[in-house]
Tab-separated table of C-alpha atoms and ligand atoms in Angstrom:
chain	number	residue	atom	x	y	z
A	52	MET	CA	-34.629	125.296	56.924
A	53	ARG	CA	-33.081	128.441	55.423
A	54	LYS	CA	-32.352	129.709	58.863
A	55	LYS	CA	-30.484	126.536	59.737
A	56	ARG	CA	-28.431	126.744	56.588
A	57	ALA	CA	-27.471	130.345	57.153
A	58	LEU	CA	-26.576	129.689	60.767
A	59	ALA	CA	-24.277	126.898	59.763
A	60	VAL	CA	-21.938	129.154	57.805
A	61	ILE	CA	-21.908	132.326	59.848
A	62	ALA	CA	-19.210	132.802	62.386
A	63	ALA	CA	-19.945	132.768	66.102
A	64	ALA	CA	-19.236	136.425	66.491
A	65	THR	CA	-21.907	137.283	63.972
A	66	LEU	CA	-24.247	134.895	65.643
A	67	ALA	CA	-24.025	136.821	68.829
A	68	MET	CA	-25.098	139.891	66.957
A	69	SER	CA	-27.969	138.057	65.405
A	70	MET	CA	-29.685	137.953	68.755
A	71	VAL	CA	-30.536	141.551	68.055
A	72	GLY	CA	-33.481	141.393	65.772
A	73	CYS	CA	-37.130	140.535	65.618
A	74	GLY	CA	-38.899	141.708	68.704
A	75	SER	CA	-36.285	144.260	69.578
A	76	THR	CA	-36.459	147.934	68.763
A	77	GLY	CA	-34.006	147.384	65.889
A	78	ASN	CA	-31.321	149.623	64.584
A	79	GLY	CA	-33.046	152.883	65.192
A	80	GLY	CA	-33.034	154.104	61.601
A	81	SER	CA	-34.191	157.664	61.468
A	82	GLY	CA	-36.982	157.782	59.157
A	83	SER	CA	-40.538	158.618	59.281
A	84	GLY	CA	-41.732	159.206	55.806
A	85	SER	CA	-43.300	161.708	53.556
A	86	SER	CA	-46.176	159.748	52.127
A	87	SER	CA	-47.813	162.479	50.191
A	88	SER	CA	-45.077	164.849	49.076
A	89	SER	CA	-45.733	166.178	45.643
A	90	LYS	CA	-42.141	167.342	45.156
A	91	ASN	CA	-40.131	164.700	43.365
A	92	SER	CA	-37.014	165.655	45.280
A	93	GLU	CA	-38.739	164.716	48.538
A	94	LYS	CA	-40.026	161.339	47.476
A	95	PRO	CA	-38.461	158.100	48.835
A	96	LEU	CA	-35.408	156.980	46.840
A	97	CYS	CA	-33.611	153.654	47.018
A	98	TRP	CA	-30.317	153.059	45.215
A	99	PHE	CA	-29.716	149.382	44.781
A	100	ASN	CA	-27.096	146.885	43.573
A	101	ARG	CA	-24.671	149.667	42.383
A	102	GLN	CA	-23.777	151.925	45.291
A	103	PRO	CA	-23.305	155.604	44.488
A	104	SER	CA	-19.505	155.881	44.575
A	105	ASN	CA	-16.420	156.972	42.707
A	106	SER	CA	-15.629	154.200	40.201
A	107	SER	CA	-11.903	154.794	40.444
A	108	THR	CA	-11.402	155.142	44.174
A	109	GLY	CA	-14.522	153.408	45.575
A	110	GLU	CA	-15.259	156.392	47.780
A	111	LEU	CA	-19.027	156.591	48.594
A	112	ASP	CA	-21.023	159.409	47.023
A	113	LYS	CA	-22.475	160.721	50.316
A	114	ASP	CA	-24.504	163.443	48.500
A	115	ALA	CA	-26.379	160.795	46.611
A	116	LEU	CA	-26.801	158.563	49.684
A	117	ASN	CA	-28.208	161.540	51.618
A	118	TYR	CA	-30.268	162.931	48.763
A	119	ASN	CA	-33.297	163.393	51.046
A	120	LYS	CA	-34.291	161.983	54.375
A	121	ASP	CA	-35.895	158.941	52.775
A	122	THR	CA	-32.884	157.945	50.699
A	123	TYR	CA	-31.142	154.550	51.216
A	124	TYR	CA	-28.876	152.135	49.430
A	125	VAL	CA	-29.559	148.373	49.401
A	126	GLY	CA	-26.822	145.951	48.421
A	127	PHE	CA	-24.869	143.242	50.130
A	128	ASP	CA	-21.713	143.063	52.161
A	129	ALA	CA	-19.155	142.928	49.378
A	130	ASN	CA	-16.121	142.239	51.588
A	131	GLN	CA	-17.725	139.518	53.671
A	132	GLY	CA	-18.959	137.823	50.471
A	133	ALA	CA	-15.569	138.224	48.760
A	134	GLU	CA	-13.829	136.641	51.691
A	135	LEU	CA	-16.248	133.693	51.549
A	136	GLN	CA	-15.701	133.259	47.833
A	137	GLY	CA	-11.876	133.203	48.362
A	138	GLU	CA	-12.156	130.720	51.257
A	139	MET	CA	-14.412	128.477	49.194
A	140	VAL	CA	-11.835	128.275	46.385
A	141	LEU	CA	-9.015	127.784	48.867
A	142	ASP	CA	-10.896	125.019	50.742
A	143	TYR	CA	-11.426	123.211	47.473
A	144	ILE	CA	-7.772	123.372	46.573
A	145	LYS	CA	-6.723	122.153	50.027
A	146	ALA	CA	-9.071	119.203	49.768
A	147	ASN	CA	-8.234	118.312	46.156
A	148	ALA	CA	-4.709	119.426	45.359
A	149	ALA	CA	-3.415	115.970	44.650
A	150	THR	CA	-5.971	115.146	42.050
A	151	MET	CA	-6.713	118.548	40.517
A	152	ASP	CA	-3.251	119.400	39.154
A	153	ARG	CA	-4.155	118.279	35.687
A	154	ASN	CA	-0.771	118.346	33.997
A	155	GLY	CA	1.132	117.311	37.202
A	156	ASP	CA	3.496	120.273	37.033
A	157	GLY	CA	3.060	121.125	40.721
A	158	VAL	CA	1.342	124.399	39.840
A	159	ILE	CA	-2.348	124.850	40.582
A	160	GLY	CA	-3.272	127.360	37.855
A	161	TYR	CA	-6.467	129.429	37.875
A	162	VAL	CA	-8.023	131.929	35.524
A	163	LEU	CA	-10.222	134.751	36.718
A	164	ALA	CA	-13.078	136.572	34.963
A	165	ILE	CA	-13.414	140.142	36.211
A	166	GLY	CA	-16.828	141.801	35.918
A	167	ASP	CA	-16.234	145.542	35.900
A	168	ILE	CA	-13.005	147.132	37.023
A	169	GLY	CA	-14.902	150.192	38.309
A	170	HIS	CA	-17.524	148.352	40.353
A	171	ASN	CA	-16.923	147.908	44.108
A	172	ASP	CA	-18.402	144.384	44.127
A	173	SER	CA	-16.161	143.255	41.336
A	174	ILE	CA	-13.126	144.802	42.918
A	175	ALA	CA	-13.887	143.180	46.273
A	176	ARG	CA	-14.283	139.781	44.723
A	177	THR	CA	-11.045	139.937	42.812
A	178	ARG	CA	-9.291	141.031	45.977
A	179	GLY	CA	-11.025	138.273	48.028
A	180	VAL	CA	-9.889	135.486	45.768
A	181	ARG	CA	-6.316	136.838	45.499
A	182	SER	CA	-6.071	137.384	49.263
A	183	ALA	CA	-7.294	133.879	50.188
A	184	LEU	CA	-5.041	132.216	47.614
A	185	GLY	CA	-2.025	134.416	48.494
A	186	THR	CA	-1.663	135.667	44.902
A	187	GLY	CA	-2.510	139.296	45.674
A	188	VAL	CA	0.041	142.103	45.588
A	189	GLU	CA	-0.488	145.054	47.866
A	190	THR	CA	-0.487	148.553	46.504
A	191	ASP	CA	-1.261	151.508	48.822
A	192	GLY	CA	-2.511	149.171	51.520
A	193	ASN	CA	-4.928	147.335	49.301
A	194	VAL	CA	-4.637	144.169	47.185
A	195	ASP	CA	-4.300	145.204	43.590
A	196	SER	CA	-7.476	144.316	41.683
A	197	SER	CA	-6.206	145.115	38.220
A	198	PRO	CA	-6.521	142.452	35.499
A	199	ALA	CA	-3.254	140.558	35.102
A	200	GLY	CA	-3.736	139.826	31.410
A	201	THR	CA	-1.852	136.678	30.660
A	202	ASN	CA	0.555	135.501	33.295
A	203	VAL	CA	1.455	131.898	32.255
A	204	ASP	CA	5.103	132.506	33.182
A	205	GLY	CA	4.290	133.983	36.567
A	206	ALA	CA	6.042	137.250	35.766
A	207	SER	CA	3.077	139.620	36.320
A	208	LYS	CA	3.531	142.607	38.592
A	209	VAL	CA	-0.154	142.783	39.684
A	210	VAL	CA	-0.300	139.212	41.024
A	211	GLN	CA	2.302	136.902	42.488
A	212	ASP	CA	2.736	133.127	42.855
A	213	SER	CA	2.030	131.630	46.206
A	214	THR	CA	2.677	128.180	47.697
A	215	ILE	CA	0.522	125.851	49.678
A	216	GLU	CA	1.431	122.554	51.378
A	217	VAL	CA	-1.054	119.740	51.097
A	218	GLY	CA	-0.353	116.190	52.231
A	219	GLY	CA	3.358	116.907	52.608
A	220	LYS	CA	3.673	118.214	49.067
A	221	THR	CA	4.214	121.879	48.137
A	222	TYR	CA	2.195	123.311	45.303
A	223	THR	CA	2.490	126.695	43.635
A	224	ILE	CA	-0.756	128.630	43.068
A	225	ARG	CA	-0.690	130.935	40.012
A	226	GLU	CA	-3.227	133.290	38.472
A	227	LEU	CA	-2.574	132.264	34.844
A	228	ALA	CA	-4.803	134.969	33.333
A	229	SER	CA	-7.505	137.505	34.217
A	230	GLN	CA	-9.374	140.102	32.288
A	231	GLU	CA	-12.346	142.439	32.521
A	232	MET	CA	-15.185	140.903	30.574
A	233	LYS	CA	-16.420	143.960	28.744
A	234	ASN	CA	-17.796	143.667	25.232
A	235	SER	CA	-16.987	146.017	22.345
A	236	ALA	CA	-20.206	147.973	22.896
A	237	GLY	CA	-19.111	148.638	26.546
A	238	ALA	CA	-21.318	146.210	28.506
A	239	THR	CA	-19.478	144.802	31.556
A	240	TRP	CA	-19.891	141.478	33.409
A	241	ASP	CA	-20.360	140.219	29.881
A	242	ALA	CA	-20.969	136.467	29.818
A	243	ALA	CA	-20.367	136.065	26.078
A	244	THR	CA	-16.984	137.790	26.399
A	245	ALA	CA	-16.042	135.352	29.207
A	246	GLY	CA	-17.035	132.429	26.979
A	247	ASN	CA	-14.712	133.740	24.275
A	248	ALA	CA	-11.880	134.360	26.746
A	249	ILE	CA	-11.896	130.820	28.015
A	250	GLY	CA	-11.675	129.690	24.379
A	251	THR	CA	-8.612	131.843	23.827
A	252	TRP	CA	-6.977	130.838	27.106
A	253	THR	CA	-7.546	127.117	26.679
A	254	ALA	CA	-6.277	127.198	23.149
A	255	SER	CA	-2.894	128.369	24.329
A	256	PHE	CA	-2.505	126.995	27.832
A	257	GLY	CA	-5.532	124.810	28.536
A	258	ASP	CA	-3.629	121.972	30.198
A	259	GLN	CA	-2.374	124.377	32.891
A	260	ILE	CA	-5.857	125.548	34.019
A	261	ASP	CA	-6.939	123.645	37.098
A	262	VAL	CA	-9.561	126.026	38.411
A	263	VAL	CA	-11.827	128.675	36.862
A	264	VAL	CA	-12.956	131.585	39.044
A	265	SER	CA	-15.414	134.292	38.146
A	266	ASN	CA	-16.709	137.517	39.716
A	267	ASN	CA	-20.195	136.264	38.938
A	268	ASP	CA	-22.223	133.193	37.838
A	269	GLY	CA	-23.198	134.690	34.459
A	270	MET	CA	-19.620	134.724	33.338
A	271	GLY	CA	-18.792	131.576	35.339
A	272	MET	CA	-21.539	129.514	33.675
A	273	SER	CA	-20.486	130.771	30.246
A	274	MET	CA	-16.949	129.475	30.867
A	275	PHE	CA	-18.248	126.291	32.434
A	276	ASN	CA	-20.493	125.500	29.495
A	277	ALA	CA	-17.879	126.499	26.902
A	278	TRP	CA	-15.091	124.378	28.394
A	279	ALA	CA	-14.741	123.633	32.054
A	280	LYS	CA	-17.640	121.211	32.311
A	281	ASP	CA	-16.226	118.807	29.712
A	282	ALA	CA	-12.682	119.308	30.914
A	283	LYS	CA	-13.946	118.618	34.447
A	284	VAL	CA	-12.352	121.713	35.836
A	285	PRO	CA	-14.133	123.199	38.880
A	286	THR	CA	-15.643	126.636	38.294
A	287	PHE	CA	-16.512	129.111	41.052
A	288	GLY	CA	-18.933	131.974	40.626
A	289	TYR	CA	-21.033	134.338	42.667
A	290	ASP	CA	-24.819	135.089	42.898
A	291	ALA	CA	-26.313	131.637	43.311
A	292	ASN	CA	-28.443	131.976	40.202
A	293	SER	CA	-30.700	128.868	39.809
A	294	ASP	CA	-28.802	127.592	36.745
A	295	ALA	CA	-25.440	127.814	38.506
A	296	VAL	CA	-26.741	126.062	41.644
A	297	ALA	CA	-28.206	123.336	39.469
A	298	ALA	CA	-24.745	122.964	37.733
A	299	ILE	CA	-23.125	122.048	41.051
A	300	ALA	CA	-24.487	118.564	40.479
A	301	GLU	CA	-22.501	118.554	37.202
A	302	GLY	CA	-19.197	119.776	38.564
A	303	TYR	CA	-19.613	123.533	38.993
A	304	GLY	CA	-17.458	124.135	42.073
A	305	GLY	CA	-19.642	126.550	44.023
A	306	THR	CA	-21.114	130.001	44.230
A	307	ILE	CA	-22.067	132.607	46.781
A	308	SER	CA	-25.603	133.591	47.639
A	309	GLN	CA	-25.673	137.342	48.158
A	310	HIS	CA	-29.177	136.858	49.651
A	311	ALA	CA	-30.939	138.486	46.767
A	312	ASP	CA	-34.208	137.525	48.485
A	313	VAL	CA	-33.286	139.847	51.385
A	314	GLN	CA	-32.013	142.572	49.064
A	315	ALA	CA	-35.083	142.647	46.782
A	316	TYR	CA	-37.309	142.859	49.862
A	317	LEU	CA	-35.251	145.664	51.420
A	318	THR	CA	-35.193	147.595	48.139
A	319	LEU	CA	-38.958	147.849	48.175
A	320	ARG	CA	-39.491	147.788	51.945
A	321	VAL	CA	-37.549	151.024	52.678
A	322	LEU	CA	-39.740	152.772	50.077
A	323	ARG	CA	-42.905	151.269	51.581
A	324	ASN	CA	-41.968	152.392	55.066
A	325	ALA	CA	-41.304	155.968	53.953
A	326	LEU	CA	-44.538	156.034	52.032
A	327	ASP	CA	-46.455	154.843	55.065
A	328	GLY	CA	-44.740	157.337	57.363
A	329	VAL	CA	-43.504	154.603	59.728
A	330	ASP	CA	-40.048	153.954	61.116
A	331	VAL	CA	-37.647	152.651	58.509
A	332	ASP	CA	-36.912	149.582	60.616
A	333	THR	CA	-40.546	148.366	60.306
A	334	GLY	CA	-40.645	144.816	58.858
A	335	ILE	CA	-36.826	144.864	58.797
A	336	GLY	CA	-35.371	144.641	62.339
A	337	THR	CA	-38.740	145.220	64.006
A	338	PRO	CA	-41.799	143.019	63.107
A	339	ASP	CA	-44.513	144.739	61.204
A	340	GLU	CA	-48.194	143.942	61.919
A	341	ALA	CA	-48.177	141.038	59.411
A	342	GLY	CA	-45.212	139.475	61.204
A	343	ASN	CA	-42.477	140.204	58.608
A	344	CYS	CA	-39.031	140.574	60.152
A	345	LEU	CA	-35.426	139.966	59.303
A	346	THR	CA	-32.637	139.176	61.706
A	347	GLU	CA	-29.911	141.765	61.919
A	348	GLY	CA	-26.436	140.283	61.924
A	349	GLU	CA	-27.709	137.108	60.212
A	350	ASP	CA	-29.620	138.329	57.166
A	351	TYR	CA	-28.294	141.876	56.890
A	352	ARG	CA	-26.424	144.695	58.504
A	353	TYR	CA	-27.233	148.379	58.425
A	354	SER	CA	-24.863	151.289	58.414
A	355	GLU	CA	-26.569	154.525	59.440
A	356	GLU	CA	-23.520	156.517	58.421
A	357	GLU	CA	-23.603	155.102	54.913
A	358	ARG	CA	-27.413	155.051	54.785
A	359	SER	CA	-26.927	151.512	53.531
A	360	TYR	CA	-28.465	148.090	54.103
A	361	TYR	CA	-26.127	145.217	53.286
A	362	ALA	CA	-27.390	141.686	52.954
A	363	LEU	CA	-25.051	138.981	54.261
A	364	ASN	CA	-23.663	136.279	52.007
A	365	VAL	CA	-23.697	132.497	52.265
A	366	ALA	CA	-21.426	129.995	50.458
A	367	VAL	CA	-23.257	127.469	48.300
A	368	THR	CA	-21.293	124.280	47.501
A	369	ALA	CA	-21.937	120.608	46.938
A	370	ASP	CA	-22.611	120.341	50.681
A	371	ASN	CA	-25.723	122.570	50.799
A	372	TYR	CA	-26.786	123.479	47.257
A	373	GLN	CA	-30.067	121.548	47.541
A	374	ASP	CA	-31.365	124.372	49.747
A	375	PHE	CA	-30.744	127.036	47.106
A	376	THR	CA	-32.265	125.554	43.958
A	377	ASP	CA	-34.823	128.323	43.402
A	378	SER	CA	-33.161	131.755	43.543
A	379	THR	CA	-36.446	133.582	42.941
A	380	LYS	CA	-38.297	132.286	45.998
A	381	VAL	CA	-39.253	134.927	48.596
A	382	TYR	CA	-37.624	134.626	51.995
A	383	ASP	CA	-39.942	132.931	54.456
A	384	LYS	CA	-39.306	135.471	57.224
A	385	VAL	CA	-40.651	138.339	55.061
A	386	SER	CA	-43.297	136.652	52.960
A	387	LYS	CA	-46.546	138.026	54.485
A	388	GLN	CA	-48.928	140.267	52.668
A	389	LEU	CA	-49.395	143.770	53.961
A	390	ASP	CA	-52.854	145.070	54.726
A	391	SER	CA	-53.866	147.447	51.912
A	392	SER	CA	-55.906	149.657	54.219
A	393	LYS	CA	-52.788	150.590	56.051
A	394	SER	CA	-50.319	150.271	53.231
A	395	PRO	CA	-52.321	151.401	50.187
A	396	LYS	CA	-51.200	150.975	46.591
A	397	LYS	CA	-48.401	153.293	45.579
A	398	LYS	CA	-46.573	153.697	42.291
A	399	VAL	CA	-42.850	153.037	42.037
A	400	TRP	CA	-40.474	153.677	39.173
A	401	LEU	CA	-37.637	151.142	39.115
A	402	ASP	CA	-34.872	150.507	36.655
A	403	ILE	CA	-32.476	147.632	35.994
A	404	TYR	CA	-29.227	149.002	34.422
A	405	ASN	CA	-29.038	146.185	31.950
A	406	ALA	CA	-32.001	144.135	30.960
A	407	SER	CA	-29.712	141.238	30.014
A	408	ASP	CA	-27.668	141.136	33.177
A	409	ASN	CA	-27.910	137.472	34.321
A	410	PHE	CA	-28.219	138.102	38.019
A	411	LEU	CA	-30.536	141.083	37.909
A	412	SER	CA	-32.828	139.599	35.274
A	413	SER	CA	-32.946	135.964	36.359
A	414	THR	CA	-32.814	136.423	40.122
A	415	TYR	CA	-33.301	139.991	41.394
A	416	GLN	CA	-36.185	141.202	39.175
A	417	PRO	CA	-38.323	138.036	39.684
A	418	LEU	CA	-37.886	138.505	43.418
A	419	LEU	CA	-38.856	142.164	43.213
A	420	GLN	CA	-41.959	141.106	41.259
A	421	ASN	CA	-42.858	138.682	44.011
A	422	TYR	CA	-42.438	141.247	46.758
A	423	ASP	CA	-44.132	144.146	44.975
A	424	ASP	CA	-47.456	142.298	45.345
A	425	LEU	CA	-46.880	141.530	49.032
A	426	LEU	CA	-46.065	145.190	49.715
A	427	ASN	CA	-48.912	146.618	47.654
A	428	LEU	CA	-46.560	148.420	45.316
A	429	ASP	CA	-47.330	148.947	41.684
A	430	VAL	CA	-43.884	148.977	40.128
A	431	ASP	CA	-42.891	150.004	36.592
A	432	TYR	CA	-39.791	148.104	35.620
A	433	ILE	CA	-37.529	149.819	33.173
A	434	GLY	CA	-34.719	147.717	31.565
A	435	GLY	CA	-31.597	149.577	30.385
A	436	ASP	CA	-29.042	148.576	27.770
A	437	GLY	CA	-26.131	148.373	30.280
A	438	GLN	CA	-24.140	150.967	28.389
A	439	THR	CA	-25.608	154.468	28.629
A	440	GLU	CA	-27.343	156.190	31.487
A	441	SER	CA	-29.464	158.244	29.071
A	442	ASN	CA	-31.081	155.074	27.715
A	443	ILE	CA	-32.644	154.832	31.220
A	444	THR	CA	-33.036	158.461	32.268
A	445	ASN	CA	-34.869	159.175	29.056
A	446	ARG	CA	-37.566	156.957	30.410
A	447	LEU	CA	-37.920	158.965	33.611
A	448	GLY	CA	-39.791	161.651	31.650
A	449	ASN	CA	-42.560	162.221	34.127
A	450	PRO	CA	-41.382	161.522	37.623
A	451	SER	CA	-44.489	163.194	39.070
A	452	GLU	CA	-46.489	160.145	38.134
A	453	TYR	CA	-44.633	158.126	40.730
A	454	ASP	CA	-44.610	158.036	44.573
A	455	ALA	CA	-41.086	156.604	44.949
A	456	PHE	CA	-38.015	155.565	42.951
A	457	ALA	CA	-35.612	152.617	42.987
A	458	ILE	CA	-32.471	153.155	40.890
A	459	ASN	CA	-29.778	150.839	39.535
A	460	MET	CA	-27.256	152.964	37.743
A	461	VAL	CA	-25.096	151.927	34.796
A	462	LYS	CA	-22.110	153.626	36.310
A	463	THR	CA	-21.775	154.218	40.017
A	464	ASP	CA	-20.540	157.740	39.524
A	465	ASN	CA	-23.750	158.836	37.788
A	466	ALA	CA	-26.204	159.436	40.581
A	467	ALA	CA	-26.632	163.077	39.587
A	468	SER	CA	-28.041	162.038	36.184
A	469	TYR	CA	-31.115	160.814	38.182
A	470	THR	CA	-31.265	163.312	40.996
A	471	SER	CA	-31.063	166.257	38.569
A	472	ILE	CA	-34.282	165.007	37.010
A	473	LEU	CA	-35.964	164.727	40.427
A	474	ASN	CA	-34.774	168.242	41.289
A	475	GLN	CA	-36.533	169.899	38.343
B	655	BGC	C1	-23.763	140.643	40.653
B	655	BGC	C2	-23.406	140.569	39.210
B	655	BGC	C3	-24.132	141.633	38.441
B	655	BGC	C4	-23.878	142.973	39.019
B	655	BGC	C5	-24.638	144.061	38.335
B	655	BGC	C6	-23.481	142.076	41.174
B	655	BGC	O1	-23.785	142.160	42.474
B	655	BGC	O2	-23.006	139.764	41.389
B	655	BGC	O3	-23.761	139.344	38.690
B	655	BGC	O4	-23.750	141.575	37.118
B	655	BGC	O5	-24.196	142.973	40.391
B	655	BGC	O6	-24.408	145.281	38.922
């Protein structure tokens, strides 16, 4: 059933690629592993969810991604997902323009909650929405992803008004307001801040807001519950957390699944493969002995140059949300237990940058906890405060106790805070 659902939304070109996969030799990833290295700097390392990169320019931190021969990044395809999110909002507007313009002024107004202005995923989503709606302004060849602040009069320089014709009538689309949802202590993607922001926005121009868009479901649900649900204003998020998927029945407009089930599996699987000294593609593009295998081009793509696995995204709307109600369920294709005589128990240190991040705590970590058993990994989960790297690195006091590491940084520039500990 999941396969059918995914197939339905993925373009034909991608489908052709998906023929490469289980049963083939896969993507030829390099690695055979170093199962018994005692040097911490040689142990398998997986960065996940926050890709080592410059938080101002987005440029990948190739040193961190190539830290040793068993280093990988696992995330999802931010641009493909961002495009899907933008299209989802645009499709909704096209189908409902006549009835959704609440004050009948001919302007479809939306507000946008931005997660973290220095996070590639957040930047991509802001660009994706603005590109699809035509409200983006190009600077240096890219759509500007800066927050617009308040733009009720349409005078902002970072966004522009666009027009759309529906049923013979022309509507203006305007980004009425957007801001980074960062709290006073510095935590980003902050749901409570988003709840406050919608309160401020609606108090001054509520009747102009026809759509709410958010870089994630945590902030989206906060705005939905605080206002949009009662006001019957469609709200679009990202992540397909279970609560957001359930809210689709109550008017939440839609969300994007970033295939966290595939990502959580890959995060631990690349470590497992290195620890077992087998090819990195085992159980990924090439079936393992238990029969676990993903489909390249449908579930994920791999970039050897970037040492990165990217899960592919799927739009979740009123049409298909019933298939996504449990975001913590392991993916059928990779749900088989490994044989502990061949893949013996190993110890992994893993951190989550912010123990209260909605997506990571309600979706990603529960999935990791399901897969760690299947992969015979004994994982220590460390939850950070979302603000300081040292809050986490302080708890990597004795790396020699562990066989492998999975790291989710607070700030994507900070890979060296971790590798310097492993180098000691
Ligand atoms: C998710 C956000 C989450 C962030 C944390 C993103 O991929 O969509 O919900 O807050 O990761 O890094």
